[in-house]
CSV table of C-alpha atoms and ligand atoms in Angstrom, one decimal:
chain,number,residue,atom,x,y,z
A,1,UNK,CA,-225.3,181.1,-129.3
A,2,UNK,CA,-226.0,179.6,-132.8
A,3,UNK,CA,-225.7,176.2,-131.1
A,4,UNK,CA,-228.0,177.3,-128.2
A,5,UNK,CA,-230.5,178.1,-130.5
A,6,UNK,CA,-230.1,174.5,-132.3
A,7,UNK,CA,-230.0,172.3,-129.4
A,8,UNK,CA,-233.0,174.2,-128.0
A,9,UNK,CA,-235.0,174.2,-131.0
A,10,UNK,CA,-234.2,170.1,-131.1
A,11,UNK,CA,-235.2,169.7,-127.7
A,12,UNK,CA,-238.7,171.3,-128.9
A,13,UNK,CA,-239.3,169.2,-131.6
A,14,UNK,CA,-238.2,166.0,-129.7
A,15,UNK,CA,-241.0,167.5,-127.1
A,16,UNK,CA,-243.8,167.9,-129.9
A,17,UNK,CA,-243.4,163.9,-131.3
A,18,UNK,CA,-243.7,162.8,-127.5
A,19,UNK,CA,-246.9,164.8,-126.8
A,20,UNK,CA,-248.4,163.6,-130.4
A,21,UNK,CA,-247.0,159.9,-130.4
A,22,UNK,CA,-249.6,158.6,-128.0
A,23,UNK,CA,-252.6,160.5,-129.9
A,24,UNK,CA,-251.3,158.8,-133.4
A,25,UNK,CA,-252.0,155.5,-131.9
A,26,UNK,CA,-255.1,155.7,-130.2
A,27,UNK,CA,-256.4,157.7,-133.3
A,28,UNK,CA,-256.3,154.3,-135.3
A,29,UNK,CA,-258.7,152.5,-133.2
A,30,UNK,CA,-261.3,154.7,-133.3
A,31,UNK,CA,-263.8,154.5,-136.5
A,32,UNK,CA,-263.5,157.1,-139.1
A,33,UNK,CA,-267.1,157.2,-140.4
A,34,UNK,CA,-266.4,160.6,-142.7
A,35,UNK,CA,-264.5,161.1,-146.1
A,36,UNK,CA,-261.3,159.9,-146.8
A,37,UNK,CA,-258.2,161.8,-147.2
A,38,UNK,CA,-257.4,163.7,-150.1
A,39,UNK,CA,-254.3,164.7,-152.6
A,40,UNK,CA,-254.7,168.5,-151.0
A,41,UNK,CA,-254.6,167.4,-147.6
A,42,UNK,CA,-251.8,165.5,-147.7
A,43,UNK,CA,-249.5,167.8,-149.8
A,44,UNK,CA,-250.6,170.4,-147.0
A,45,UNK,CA,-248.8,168.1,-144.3
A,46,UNK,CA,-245.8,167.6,-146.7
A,47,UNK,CA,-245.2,171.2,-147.1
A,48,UNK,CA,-245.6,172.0,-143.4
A,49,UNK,CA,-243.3,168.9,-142.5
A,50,UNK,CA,-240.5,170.0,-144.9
A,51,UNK,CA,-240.8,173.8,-143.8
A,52,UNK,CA,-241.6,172.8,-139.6
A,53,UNK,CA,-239.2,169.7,-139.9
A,54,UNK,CA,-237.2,168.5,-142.8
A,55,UNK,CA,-235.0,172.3,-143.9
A,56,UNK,CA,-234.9,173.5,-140.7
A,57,UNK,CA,-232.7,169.7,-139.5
A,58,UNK,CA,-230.9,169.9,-142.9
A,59,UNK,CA,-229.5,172.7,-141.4
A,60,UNK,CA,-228.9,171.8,-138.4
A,61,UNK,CA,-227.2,168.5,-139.2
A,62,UNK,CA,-225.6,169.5,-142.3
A,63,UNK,CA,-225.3,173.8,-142.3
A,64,UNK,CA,-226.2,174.2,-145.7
A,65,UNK,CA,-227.3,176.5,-147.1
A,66,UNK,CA,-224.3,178.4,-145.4
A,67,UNK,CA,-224.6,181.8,-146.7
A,68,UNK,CA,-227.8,181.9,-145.4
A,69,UNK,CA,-226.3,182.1,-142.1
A,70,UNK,CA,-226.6,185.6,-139.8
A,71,UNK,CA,-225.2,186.2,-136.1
A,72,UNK,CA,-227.1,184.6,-133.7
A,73,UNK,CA,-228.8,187.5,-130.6
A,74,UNK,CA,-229.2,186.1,-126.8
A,75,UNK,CA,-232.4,187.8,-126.7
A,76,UNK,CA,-233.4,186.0,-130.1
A,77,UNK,CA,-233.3,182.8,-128.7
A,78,UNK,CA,-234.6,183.6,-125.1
A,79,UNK,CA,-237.7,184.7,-126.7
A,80,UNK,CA,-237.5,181.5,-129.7
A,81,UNK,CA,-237.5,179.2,-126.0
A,82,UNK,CA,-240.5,181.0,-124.7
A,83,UNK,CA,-242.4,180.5,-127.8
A,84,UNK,CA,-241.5,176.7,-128.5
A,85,UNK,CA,-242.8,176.2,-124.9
A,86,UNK,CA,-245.8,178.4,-125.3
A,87,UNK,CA,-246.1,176.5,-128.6
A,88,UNK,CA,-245.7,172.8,-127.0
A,89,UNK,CA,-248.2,173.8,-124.0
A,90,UNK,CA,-251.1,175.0,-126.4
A,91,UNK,CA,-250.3,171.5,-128.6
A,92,UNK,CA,-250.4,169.2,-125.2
A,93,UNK,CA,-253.9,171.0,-124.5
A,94,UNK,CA,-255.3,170.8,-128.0
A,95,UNK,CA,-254.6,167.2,-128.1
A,96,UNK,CA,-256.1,166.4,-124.5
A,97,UNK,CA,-259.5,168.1,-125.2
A,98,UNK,CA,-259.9,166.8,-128.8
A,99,UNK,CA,-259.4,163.9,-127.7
A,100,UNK,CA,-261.4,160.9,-129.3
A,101,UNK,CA,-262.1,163.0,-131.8
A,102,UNK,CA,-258.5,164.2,-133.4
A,103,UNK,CA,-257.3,163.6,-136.9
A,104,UNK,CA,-254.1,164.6,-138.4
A,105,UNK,CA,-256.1,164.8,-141.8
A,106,UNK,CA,-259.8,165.6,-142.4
A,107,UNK,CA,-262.1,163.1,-141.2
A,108,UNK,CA,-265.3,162.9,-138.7
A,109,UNK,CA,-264.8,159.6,-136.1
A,110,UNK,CA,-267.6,157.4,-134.7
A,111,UNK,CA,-269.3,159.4,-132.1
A,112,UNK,CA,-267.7,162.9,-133.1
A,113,UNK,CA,-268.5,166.0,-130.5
A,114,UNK,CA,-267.9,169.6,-131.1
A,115,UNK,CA,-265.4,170.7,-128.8
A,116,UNK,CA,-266.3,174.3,-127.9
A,117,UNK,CA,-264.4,174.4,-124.3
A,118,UNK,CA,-261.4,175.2,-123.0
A,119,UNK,CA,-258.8,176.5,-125.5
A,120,UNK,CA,-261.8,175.8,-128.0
A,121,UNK,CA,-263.8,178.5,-126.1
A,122,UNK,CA,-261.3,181.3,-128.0
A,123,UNK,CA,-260.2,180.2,-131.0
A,124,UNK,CA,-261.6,177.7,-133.4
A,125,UNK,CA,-258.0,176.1,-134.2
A,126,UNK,CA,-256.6,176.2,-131.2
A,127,UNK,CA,-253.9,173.7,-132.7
A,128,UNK,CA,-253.0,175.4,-135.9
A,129,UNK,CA,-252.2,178.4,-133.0
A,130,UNK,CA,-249.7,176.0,-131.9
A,131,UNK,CA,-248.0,175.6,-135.3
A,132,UNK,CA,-247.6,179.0,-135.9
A,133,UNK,CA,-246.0,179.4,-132.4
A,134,UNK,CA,-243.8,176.4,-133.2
A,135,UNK,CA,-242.9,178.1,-136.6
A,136,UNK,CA,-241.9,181.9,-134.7
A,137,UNK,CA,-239.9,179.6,-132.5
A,138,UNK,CA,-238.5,178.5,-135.2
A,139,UNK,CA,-237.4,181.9,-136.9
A,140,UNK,CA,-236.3,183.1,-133.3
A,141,UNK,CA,-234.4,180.5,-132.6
A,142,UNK,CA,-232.3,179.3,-135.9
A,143,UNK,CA,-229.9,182.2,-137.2
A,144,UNK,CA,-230.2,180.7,-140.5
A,145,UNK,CA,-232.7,182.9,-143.2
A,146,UNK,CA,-234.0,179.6,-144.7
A,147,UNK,CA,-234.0,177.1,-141.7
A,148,UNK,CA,-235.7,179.9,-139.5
A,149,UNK,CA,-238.2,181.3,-142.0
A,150,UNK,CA,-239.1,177.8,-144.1
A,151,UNK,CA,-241.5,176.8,-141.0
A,152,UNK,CA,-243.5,180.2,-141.2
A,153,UNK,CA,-244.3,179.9,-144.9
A,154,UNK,CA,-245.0,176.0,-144.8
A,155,UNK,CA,-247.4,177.3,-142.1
A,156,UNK,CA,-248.8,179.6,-144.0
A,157,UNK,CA,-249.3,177.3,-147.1
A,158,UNK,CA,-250.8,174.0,-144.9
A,159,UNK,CA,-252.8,176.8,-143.3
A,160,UNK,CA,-254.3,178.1,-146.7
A,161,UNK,CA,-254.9,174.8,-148.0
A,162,UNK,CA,-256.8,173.5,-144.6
A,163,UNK,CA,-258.9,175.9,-142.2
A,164,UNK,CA,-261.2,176.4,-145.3
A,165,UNK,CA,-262.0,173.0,-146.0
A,166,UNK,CA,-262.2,171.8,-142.1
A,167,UNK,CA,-264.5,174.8,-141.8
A,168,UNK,CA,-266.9,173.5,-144.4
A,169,UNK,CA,-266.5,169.8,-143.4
A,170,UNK,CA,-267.5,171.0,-139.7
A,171,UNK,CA,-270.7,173.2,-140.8
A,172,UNK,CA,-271.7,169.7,-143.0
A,173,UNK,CA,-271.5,168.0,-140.0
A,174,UNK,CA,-272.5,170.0,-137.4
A,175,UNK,CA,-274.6,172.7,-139.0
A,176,UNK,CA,-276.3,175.6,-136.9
A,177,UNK,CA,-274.1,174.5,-134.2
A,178,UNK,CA,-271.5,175.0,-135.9
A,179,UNK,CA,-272.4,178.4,-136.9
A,180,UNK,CA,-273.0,179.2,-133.4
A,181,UNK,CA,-269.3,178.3,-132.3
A,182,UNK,CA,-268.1,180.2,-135.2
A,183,UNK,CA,-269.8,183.1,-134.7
A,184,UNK,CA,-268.9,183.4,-131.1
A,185,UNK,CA,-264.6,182.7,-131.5
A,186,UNK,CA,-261.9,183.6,-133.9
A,187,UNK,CA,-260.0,181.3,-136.4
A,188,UNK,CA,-256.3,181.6,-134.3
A,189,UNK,CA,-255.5,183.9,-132.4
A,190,UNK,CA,-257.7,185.1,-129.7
A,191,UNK,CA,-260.0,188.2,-130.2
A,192,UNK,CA,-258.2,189.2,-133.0
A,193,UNK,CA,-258.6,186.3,-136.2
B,201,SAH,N1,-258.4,172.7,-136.4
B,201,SAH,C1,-258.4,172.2,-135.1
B,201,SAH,C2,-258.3,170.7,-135.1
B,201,SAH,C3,-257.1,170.1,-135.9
B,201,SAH,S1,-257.1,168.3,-135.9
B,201,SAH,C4,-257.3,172.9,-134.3
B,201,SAH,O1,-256.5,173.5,-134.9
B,201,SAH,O2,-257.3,172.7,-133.1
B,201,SAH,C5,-258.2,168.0,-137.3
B,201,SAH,C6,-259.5,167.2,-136.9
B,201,SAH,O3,-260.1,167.8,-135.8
B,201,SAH,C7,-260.5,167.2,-138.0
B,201,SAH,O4,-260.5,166.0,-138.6
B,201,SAH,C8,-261.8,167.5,-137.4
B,201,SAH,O5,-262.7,166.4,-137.5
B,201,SAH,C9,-261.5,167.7,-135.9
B,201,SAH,N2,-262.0,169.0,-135.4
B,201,SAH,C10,-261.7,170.3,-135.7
B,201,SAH,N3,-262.3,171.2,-134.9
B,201,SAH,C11,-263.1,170.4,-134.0
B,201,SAH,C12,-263.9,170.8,-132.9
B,201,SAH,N4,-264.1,172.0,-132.6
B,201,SAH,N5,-264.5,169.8,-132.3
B,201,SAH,C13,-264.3,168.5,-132.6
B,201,SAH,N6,-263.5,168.1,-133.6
B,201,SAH,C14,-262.9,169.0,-134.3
């Protein structure tokens, strides 16, 4: 089951670099007209790559750290597959109604909308919904206490470093309409935040 878990888990993250591959390279031909990015932003991706990517592999290829290890439950990693699906379907939309007009850092691009539709209609950061479902799929499917909780606190940390920032840099660019979308949808998670 402990293997299950791995080889499911891999599959996942194999799925998320082939639904973001094609965005990275389309993203560099489109004018960034905004700010640059800064020393915050990109120790925010470092932490959330090391706790979403880099511990959880170490693990997988290597086992350490060992005593970190727990029994593995069938109806752990049923659920960890549901939610690394769930997680890889909201991250497939988010990138298809950005659009133009994705960034993996801070920035405003040449032309920039607001996106309010879609999965934009209910939350504001539709994609950072995504991550956290990649990071319970993560804990659900690794029986390892590091490897399957280092993705929820690098999640929480890129989180706290970037929804505050974006927010501002959107209500500088955008202004009352801004406003507007904010005050009519939540941050992540539908209805609730
Ligand atoms: N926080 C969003 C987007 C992440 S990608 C989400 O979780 O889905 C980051 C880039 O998206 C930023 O550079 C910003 O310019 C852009 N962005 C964020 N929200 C947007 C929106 N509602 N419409 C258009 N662009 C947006």
């Amino acid at each position: 089951m402990e293997l299950i878990g791995q080889v499911i888990w891999v599959i996942g993250l194999v799925g998320w670099y082939i639904i973001r591959f094609p965005f990275e390279r389309r993203a560099k031909r489109v004018q960034v007209v905004g700010r640059t990015r800064t020393a915050t932003e990109l120790a925010g991706l470092a932490i959330a790559g090391a706790g979403l990517m880099a511990i959880p592999l170490l693990w997988v290829v290597t086992g350490w750290p060992h005593r970190a290890d727990y029994p593995a439950q069938l109806w752990s990693v049923v659920l960890g597959a549901v939610a690394f699906a769930a997680a890889l379907w909201v991250f497939r939309a988010t990138h298809k109604e950005l659009g133009k007009n994705w960034s993996i850092t801070l920035e405003i691009r040449d032309a920039h909308k607001l996106v309010d539709s879609g999965l934009y209609g209910y939350v504001r950061h539709p994609m950072y919904t995504s991550f956290l479902l990649m990071a319970v799929a993560q804990a659900l499917l690794l029986s390892n206490w590091v490897a399957g909780l280092s993705g929820l606190v690098g999640f929480a940390i890129f989180y706290g470093l970037r929804v505050g920032k974006e927010e501002r840099m959107m209500l500088e660019t955008f202004g009352p309409e801004y406003r507007d979308y904010m005050a009519r949808t939540k941050r992540i998670i539908p209805y609730l935040y």
